[in-house]
Coordinates of C-alpha atoms in Angstrom, one line a residue:
M22 CA -8.2 -3.2 2.7
T23 CA -6.5 -0.3 4.5
A24 CA -6.4 0.6 8.3
A25 CA -7.8 4.1 8.8
T26 CA -9.5 6.2 11.2
D27 CA -13.3 6.7 11.4
R28 CA -12.8 10.4 10.9
P29 CA -14.1 11.5 7.7
M30 CA -12.1 12.6 5.4
I31 CA -14.7 13.4 2.4
R32 CA -18.6 14.2 3.5
L33 CA -21.5 14.6 1.1
E34 CA -24.6 15.7 2.7
R35 CA -27.4 15.5 0.4
L36 CA -25.9 16.4 -2.5
G37 CA -27.4 16.6 -5.8
K38 CA -27.2 17.8 -9.5
R39 CA -29.7 18.4 -12.1
F40 CA -28.8 19.4 -15.5
P41 CA -30.6 22.0 -17.4
G42 CA -33.4 20.4 -19.6
A43 CA -33.1 16.9 -17.5
G44 CA -36.5 15.6 -16.5
E45 CA -34.8 13.9 -13.6
P46 CA -31.7 14.2 -11.6
A47 CA -28.5 12.9 -12.6
V48 CA -27.5 12.6 -8.5
H49 CA -30.2 12.9 -6.0
E50 CA -29.5 13.8 -2.4
L51 CA -26.6 11.6 -2.0
S52 CA -25.1 11.3 1.6
I53 CA -22.2 9.4 2.6
D54 CA -19.0 9.6 4.5
V55 CA -15.5 8.4 3.8
P56 CA -13.2 7.9 6.6
E57 CA -9.8 9.1 6.3
G58 CA -7.6 6.6 4.8
E59 CA -10.2 4.5 3.4
V60 CA -11.4 3.4 -0.4
A61 CA -15.1 4.2 -1.2
V62 CA -16.1 2.5 -4.2
L63 CA -19.1 4.1 -6.2
V64 CA -20.6 1.4 -8.2
G65 CA -24.0 0.8 -10.2
P66 CA -25.5 0.6 -13.7
S67 CA -25.1 3.0 -16.4
G68 CA -26.8 6.5 -15.6
C69 CA -26.3 6.3 -11.8
G70 CA -24.3 9.3 -11.5
K71 CA -21.0 7.5 -10.4
T72 CA -18.9 10.1 -12.5
T73 CA -20.9 12.7 -12.1
T74 CA -20.7 12.3 -8.1
L75 CA -16.8 12.3 -8.9
R76 CA -16.8 15.4 -10.9
L77 CA -18.7 17.1 -8.1
I78 CA -16.5 15.9 -5.2
N79 CA -13.6 18.0 -7.3
R80 CA -16.1 20.7 -8.6
L81 CA -15.5 20.3 -12.2
I82 CA -19.0 20.3 -12.4
E83 CA -21.1 22.6 -9.5
P84 CA -23.6 20.9 -7.3
T85 CA -27.2 22.3 -8.1
S86 CA -28.0 21.4 -3.9
G87 CA -26.2 19.6 -1.0
R88 CA -22.8 20.3 0.4
I89 CA -19.3 18.9 0.1
F90 CA -16.7 18.7 3.2
L91 CA -13.2 17.8 2.8
D92 CA -11.4 17.1 6.0
G93 CA -14.2 19.2 7.9
E94 CA -14.4 22.3 5.6
D95 CA -17.2 22.9 3.7
V96 CA -15.6 23.2 0.0
T97 CA -18.9 23.7 -1.5
D98 CA -18.1 27.1 -2.4
A99 CA -14.3 27.4 -2.2
D100 CA -11.9 28.6 -5.0
P101 CA -12.3 25.2 -7.4
D102 CA -8.9 25.7 -8.6
A103 CA -7.0 25.8 -5.0
L104 CA -9.4 22.8 -4.5
R105 CA -8.5 20.6 -6.9
R106 CA -4.8 21.0 -5.8
R107 CA -6.0 19.3 -3.1
I108 CA -7.3 16.5 -4.8
G109 CA -5.6 13.8 -7.2
Y110 CA -7.7 12.8 -10.3
V111 CA -6.9 9.5 -12.2
I112 CA -9.4 8.8 -15.3
Q113 CA -9.7 5.8 -17.6
Q114 CA -8.6 7.7 -20.3
I115 CA -5.3 8.4 -18.5
G116 CA -4.9 12.1 -19.8
L117 CA -1.2 12.2 -20.0
F118 CA 0.1 15.3 -21.9
P119 CA 1.8 13.6 -24.8
H120 CA 4.1 16.4 -26.0
M121 CA 5.7 16.5 -22.0
T122 CA 8.0 13.7 -20.9
I123 CA 7.0 11.0 -18.1
A124 CA 9.0 13.2 -15.4
E125 CA 7.3 16.6 -17.1
N126 CA 3.8 14.7 -16.3
I127 CA 4.5 13.8 -13.3
A128 CA 5.8 17.2 -12.3
T129 CA 2.9 19.2 -13.3
V130 CA 1.1 20.0 -10.0
P131 CA 4.3 20.1 -7.8
R132 CA 5.6 22.4 -10.2
M133 CA 2.7 24.9 -10.1
L134 CA 2.7 24.8 -6.3
G135 CA 6.3 26.1 -6.6
W136 CA 8.3 22.9 -5.2
S137 CA 11.7 23.5 -5.2
D138 CA 13.2 19.4 -5.5
V139 CA 10.6 18.4 -8.3
R140 CA 13.1 15.8 -9.8
S141 CA 13.4 13.8 -6.3
R142 CA 9.5 13.7 -5.9
V143 CA 9.4 12.6 -9.7
D144 CA 11.7 9.8 -8.9
E145 CA 10.4 8.7 -5.6
L146 CA 7.1 8.4 -7.5
L147 CA 8.3 6.5 -10.2
E148 CA 9.9 3.8 -8.0
L149 CA 6.7 3.9 -6.3
V150 CA 4.5 2.7 -9.0
G151 CA 7.7 0.1 -9.8
M152 CA 8.9 1.7 -12.3
D153 CA 12.9 2.6 -12.9
P154 CA 13.4 6.4 -12.8
A155 CA 16.5 6.0 -15.1
A156 CA 14.4 4.0 -17.6
Y157 CA 11.3 5.9 -17.9
R158 CA 11.9 9.8 -16.6
D159 CA 12.6 10.7 -20.2
R160 CA 10.3 8.7 -22.3
Y161 CA 7.2 10.1 -23.7
P162 CA 3.3 8.8 -23.4
R163 CA 3.6 7.2 -26.9
E164 CA 6.2 5.1 -25.7
L165 CA 4.2 3.4 -22.6
S166 CA 2.1 0.3 -22.8
G167 CA -1.4 0.7 -21.2
G168 CA -0.5 -0.6 -18.1
Q169 CA 2.8 1.9 -17.6
S170 CA 0.6 4.9 -19.0
Q171 CA -1.9 3.9 -16.0
R172 CA 0.7 3.7 -13.7
I173 CA 2.1 7.3 -14.6
G174 CA -1.5 8.5 -14.3
V175 CA -1.6 7.1 -10.9
A176 CA 2.4 8.8 -10.1
R177 CA 0.9 12.0 -11.2
A178 CA -2.5 12.3 -9.1
L179 CA 0.0 11.4 -6.0
A180 CA 2.7 14.3 -7.2
A181 CA 1.6 16.8 -4.9
D182 CA 0.9 14.0 -1.7
P183 CA -2.7 14.9 -2.0
P184 CA -4.9 13.6 1.1
V185 CA -7.5 12.6 -1.3
L186 CA -7.5 10.7 -4.7
L187 CA -10.5 10.6 -7.1
M188 CA -10.4 7.5 -9.6
D189 CA -13.0 7.2 -12.6
E190 CA -12.6 3.5 -13.8
P191 CA -8.9 3.7 -13.7
F192 CA -8.4 0.4 -14.9
G193 CA -11.7 -0.3 -17.3
A194 CA -9.5 0.1 -20.7
I195 CA -7.2 -2.4 -19.6
D196 CA -6.9 -6.2 -20.4
P197 CA -7.8 -8.6 -17.8
I198 CA -4.3 -10.0 -17.3
T199 CA -3.0 -6.2 -16.5
R200 CA -6.0 -5.1 -15.3
A201 CA -5.6 -8.0 -12.2
R202 CA -2.1 -7.1 -11.9
L203 CA -2.6 -3.3 -11.7
Q204 CA -5.6 -4.0 -9.3
D205 CA -3.1 -5.8 -6.9
E206 CA -0.4 -3.2 -7.2
F207 CA -2.7 -0.6 -6.3
L208 CA -3.8 -2.1 -3.2
R209 CA 0.1 -2.8 -2.0
L210 CA 0.4 1.3 -2.8
Q211 CA -2.6 1.9 -1.0
A212 CA -1.1 0.2 2.0
E213 CA 2.0 2.1 2.0
V214 CA 0.5 5.6 1.2
R215 CA -3.1 5.4 2.8
K216 CA -4.9 8.1 1.0
T217 CA -8.6 8.8 1.1
I218 CA -10.1 7.5 -2.3
V219 CA -13.3 7.7 -4.0
F220 CA -13.3 5.1 -6.9
V221 CA -15.6 4.6 -9.7
T222 CA -16.3 1.1 -11.4
H223 CA -19.2 -0.6 -12.9
D224 CA -17.7 -4.0 -12.1
I225 CA -19.1 -5.3 -8.8
D226 CA -15.9 -7.6 -8.5
E227 CA -13.7 -4.6 -8.8
A228 CA -15.5 -3.2 -6.4
V229 CA -15.4 -5.5 -3.8
K230 CA -11.7 -6.5 -4.4
M231 CA -11.0 -2.8 -4.0
G232 CA -13.5 -1.5 -1.6
D233 CA -13.4 -0.8 2.1
R234 CA -16.9 0.5 1.4
I235 CA -19.4 0.5 -1.5
A236 CA -22.0 2.8 -2.2
L237 CA -24.3 1.2 -4.8
L238 CA -26.4 3.7 -6.4
R239 CA -29.4 3.3 -8.7
I240 CA -30.3 5.4 -12.1
G241 CA -30.6 8.8 -11.1
G242 CA -28.1 8.8 -8.4
V243 CA -30.3 7.5 -5.4
L244 CA -28.2 5.4 -3.0
A245 CA -29.4 1.8 -2.6
Q246 CA -27.0 0.6 -0.2
Y247 CA -23.6 2.2 1.4
D248 CA -21.7 -0.3 3.3
T249 CA -18.8 -2.8 3.8
P250 CA -18.2 -5.4 0.8
E251 CA -18.7 -8.1 3.4
R252 CA -22.2 -6.5 4.2
L253 CA -23.3 -5.7 0.8
L254 CA -23.0 -9.1 -0.2
I255 CA -24.3 -11.0 2.6
D256 CA -27.1 -8.7 3.8
P257 CA -28.2 -6.5 0.7
A258 CA -31.0 -4.0 1.5
D259 CA -33.3 -4.9 -1.1
E260 CA -33.8 -6.7 -4.5
F261 CA -32.1 -4.4 -6.9
V262 CA -29.2 -4.6 -4.6
A263 CA -29.5 -8.4 -4.6
Q264 CA -29.7 -8.7 -7.8
F265 CA -27.1 -6.2 -8.7
V266 CA -24.6 -8.0 -6.5
G267 CA -25.6 -11.5 -8.4
A268 CA -26.5 -14.9 -7.0
D269 CA -22.8 -16.0 -6.2
A270 CA -22.4 -12.9 -3.7
R271 CA -21.3 -15.7 -1.0
V272 CA -18.7 -16.9 -3.5
K273 CA -17.9 -13.3 -4.4
G274 CA -17.4 -12.7 -0.4
L275 CA -14.4 -15.4 -0.3
R276 CA -12.5 -12.9 -2.1
L277 CA -12.5 -10.9 1.3
V278 CA -11.0 -13.7 3.5
A279 CA -7.5 -14.8 3.5
V280 CA -6.7 -18.4 4.1
A281 CA -4.5 -17.0 7.0
D282 CA -7.4 -15.9 8.7
V283 CA -9.4 -19.5 8.9
E284 CA -8.8 -22.3 10.8
L285 CA -7.4 -25.2 8.5
P286 CA -8.1 -28.5 9.1
R287 CA -5.6 -31.2 10.6
W288 CA -4.0 -33.9 7.9
A289 CA -1.3 -36.3 8.2
T290 CA 2.2 -35.4 6.8
A291 CA 4.9 -37.6 6.4
E292 CA 8.8 -36.7 5.7
P293 CA 11.0 -38.9 2.9
D294 CA 12.4 -40.9 5.6
D295 CA 9.2 -42.0 7.3
R296 CA 8.4 -45.9 7.2
P297 CA 4.8 -46.1 5.3
A298 CA 3.3 -47.9 8.7
R299 CA 3.9 -44.9 10.3
V300 CA 2.5 -42.9 8.2
L301 CA -0.4 -45.1 8.0
A302 CA -0.7 -44.8 11.9
R303 CA -0.8 -41.3 11.6
L304 CA -3.5 -41.1 8.5
R305 CA -6.1 -43.2 10.5
D306 CA -6.2 -40.8 13.2
T307 CA -7.6 -38.4 11.0
D308 CA -11.0 -38.9 9.0
R309 CA -8.6 -38.3 5.5
G310 CA -8.2 -40.9 2.9
H311 CA -4.6 -39.5 2.0
A312 CA -1.5 -38.4 3.5
L313 CA 0.8 -35.4 2.7
V314 CA 4.3 -36.1 1.9
L315 CA 6.8 -33.3 2.1
D316 CA 10.3 -32.9 0.8
R317 CA 13.2 -32.4 2.8
D318 CA 12.8 -28.8 2.7
G319 CA 9.4 -29.0 4.1
R320 CA 7.8 -28.4 0.7
P321 CA 4.7 -30.6 -0.5
S322 CA 5.5 -33.4 -2.6
A323 CA 3.2 -35.9 -3.1
W324 CA -0.4 -37.2 -1.9
V325 CA -0.3 -40.9 -0.9
S326 CA -3.4 -43.0 0.0
E327 CA -4.1 -45.5 2.9
R328 CA -4.4 -48.0 0.2
E329 CA -0.5 -47.2 -0.9
L330 CA 0.5 -47.0 2.5
S331 CA -0.6 -50.5 3.7
R332 CA 0.7 -52.3 0.4
N333 CA 4.5 -51.2 0.7
G334 CA 6.2 -51.7 4.1
R335 CA 9.8 -50.3 3.7
S336 CA 9.9 -46.9 1.8
L337 CA 7.5 -43.7 0.6
E338 CA 9.7 -43.4 -2.5
G339 CA 7.8 -43.4 -5.7
L340 CA 4.4 -43.8 -3.9
G341 CA 1.7 -41.6 -4.4
E342 CA 0.4 -38.8 -6.9
A343 CA 2.6 -35.6 -7.2
V344 CA 0.9 -32.5 -5.4
G345 CA -0.6 -30.2 -8.5
S346 CA -2.0 -26.8 -7.0
T347 CA -1.1 -25.3 -3.9
V348 CA -2.4 -22.0 -2.2
G349 CA -0.4 -19.5 -0.7
I350 CA -1.2 -18.7 3.1
D351 CA -1.8 -14.7 1.9
D352 CA -4.4 -15.8 -0.8
T353 CA -8.0 -15.3 -0.8
L354 CA -10.3 -18.3 -0.2
H355 CA -11.8 -17.5 -3.7
H356 CA -8.0 -18.0 -5.0
A357 CA -8.3 -21.1 -2.9
L358 CA -11.6 -21.9 -4.5
D359 CA -9.8 -21.8 -8.0
A360 CA -7.2 -24.2 -6.8
L361 CA -9.7 -26.4 -5.4
L362 CA -11.5 -27.0 -8.8
A363 CA -8.6 -26.9 -10.7
S364 CA -7.3 -29.9 -8.4
G365 CA -10.4 -32.0 -8.8
S366 CA -9.3 -33.7 -5.4
G367 CA -11.3 -31.1 -3.0
A368 CA -8.1 -30.3 -0.8
A369 CA -4.9 -28.2 -1.6
P370 CA -1.7 -27.8 0.1
V371 CA -1.2 -24.3 1.8
V372 CA 2.6 -22.8 1.5
D373 CA 4.1 -19.9 2.8
G374 CA 6.2 -17.6 0.7
D375 CA 9.1 -19.8 0.5
G376 CA 6.6 -22.8 -0.5
R377 CA 7.0 -24.8 2.8
Y378 CA 3.9 -26.2 4.2
R379 CA 1.5 -24.5 6.2
G380 CA -1.8 -26.5 6.1
V381 CA -4.5 -27.8 3.7
V382 CA -7.4 -25.9 2.5
E383 CA -10.6 -28.0 1.7
L384 CA -13.9 -27.1 0.2
A385 CA -15.3 -27.7 3.4
T386 CA -13.3 -24.8 4.9
L387 CA -14.9 -22.7 2.2
V388 CA -18.4 -23.8 3.2
T389 CA -17.6 -22.7 6.7
A390 CA -16.2 -19.6 6.0
V391 CA -19.5 -18.6 3.9
E392 CA -21.6 -19.8 6.6
A393 CA -19.5 -17.6 8.9
M394 CA -20.2 -14.8 6.9
R395 CA -23.7 -15.3 6.5
G396 CA -24.0 -15.1 10.7
D397 CA -21.8 -11.9 10.7
G398 CA -24.1 -10.2 8.0
G399 CA -27.5 -11.6 8.1
G400 CA -30.3 -10.2 10.5
E401 CA -28.9 -6.6 11.1
D402 CA -31.4 -4.4 9.2
A403 CA -31.6 -2.5 12.3
D404 CA -28.2 -1.2 11.7
R405 CA -29.0 0.2 8.4
D406 CA -30.8 3.7 8.0
S407 CA -33.8 4.1 5.0
E408 CA -31.6 5.2 2.5
G409 CA -29.4 1.9 2.9
R410 CA -26.7 3.5 4.6
P411 CA -24.7 1.8 7.3
G412 CA -25.6 2.1 11.0
K413 CA -23.1 2.2 13.9
G414 CA -23.0 -1.7 13.4
A415 CA -21.2 -0.8 10.1
G416 CA -18.9 1.9 11.2
A417 CA -20.8 4.9 10.1
E418 CA -21.1 8.0 12.4

C-alpha cells in the first residue's frame, strides 16, 4: 500500500452511463473519491460496469450523467485528447504497436508532447520496470514474453509522467506465477512513483493485495461498498458484499498485515556451543515444547525437544530436527500461514533479509491478528453512508 494525501486526485460525482437501447444503465450514479497517490480498485461480477467506469474517466466513452473531476478540475466537458495525455492507460491486451520497437512504443506520448530528450526517458523507464535498456530498447513486441510485454505496457503508460494511471485487468492474461511476480513488482514501482491509480480486476484476492481502497460494484454499476481492504473484509456492508469477498474473508485479511507489524511470542534459543542443560533451563522458562538452535551466523538450524535436551548432557551436535520453512520479517501473515501449514509444526522461525533469526510465528499469532482486525472493523456501520461509501472513520472526505 502507498503513502498518500487525502486530497482527491479523482472525483466521480453521480457518474452514470446508459447505452442506447439498453434497458438498464451500465453505471448508475457512481460517486467515489480517489485520494492522490492511492490505488483504488474496481471489482465486481461481470456486467457491473468496471471497465465502463474506467473508460468514462478518460472519456473513451462519454457519460450520460454526472461529473468527472481530475485534480480539482471538472473535465467532464474538457477536450478528450488533451485529457488522455494526462492519464496513463494500461489494458489486459497491452496494445503495443507491433511495427514499432520497444523504445518507439514507450516514446509515443512524449514525442506527441514535443519532449526533447526522449531517449533518456525511455531508458529511465526501462530500468524502472526492471529491463535492461541495451537489451530491450531495439526489440519488437513479438520478441517479448507476456510478462515482459506487460512491463513495457506499464512503462509506456508512465512515459509522459501522468499523475493518473488507469489499469484494466493488466495482469489478467498471465500465468499465476508471472502474475504474482508482476503484482509484487508493480507495488514496488508504485512505492517509488506514487501515482493515483484506478485498477480494474474481477479477482477479490488481487483487489485486496493491490488496493488502498476497493469499490465493489453490483450488476448495473451500482456501488455496494467503497472502503479500505480491511473494512471490506471484516465489516461487509451487506450480504452481497459478504458473499463476494467469501467465507474466508478474515484469512484474506492476513495479506494486509506484515509479520514485522505483530508481536512475536517468546521462544528459547540456543547457540551451537551451549550445553543442553543450560538450554533446557531456558526452555522450561517458556511454555514451549522445543527450543530453536541457531548456527554460528545466527540463522535457524534445528528444533530440539525437551526430551532430547534432558537425555544428552554434553553437546547439541546432532540433536533435533532440521528447520524447514522460514518466514521473512517483511512477509505477510498470509505467507506465514502457508509456511505453518507446510511445516506441520504450528510454528516457523522468522528471519531477516540475511536469514538471521528475528523470532517465531505461530498459529496463535495469526488468530490474534484476525481477532484484532475484527475488533478494528466490526460495529462501525455509522461510518458508512447509505450507498456503502466509507465515512469519516474510514478516510473519506
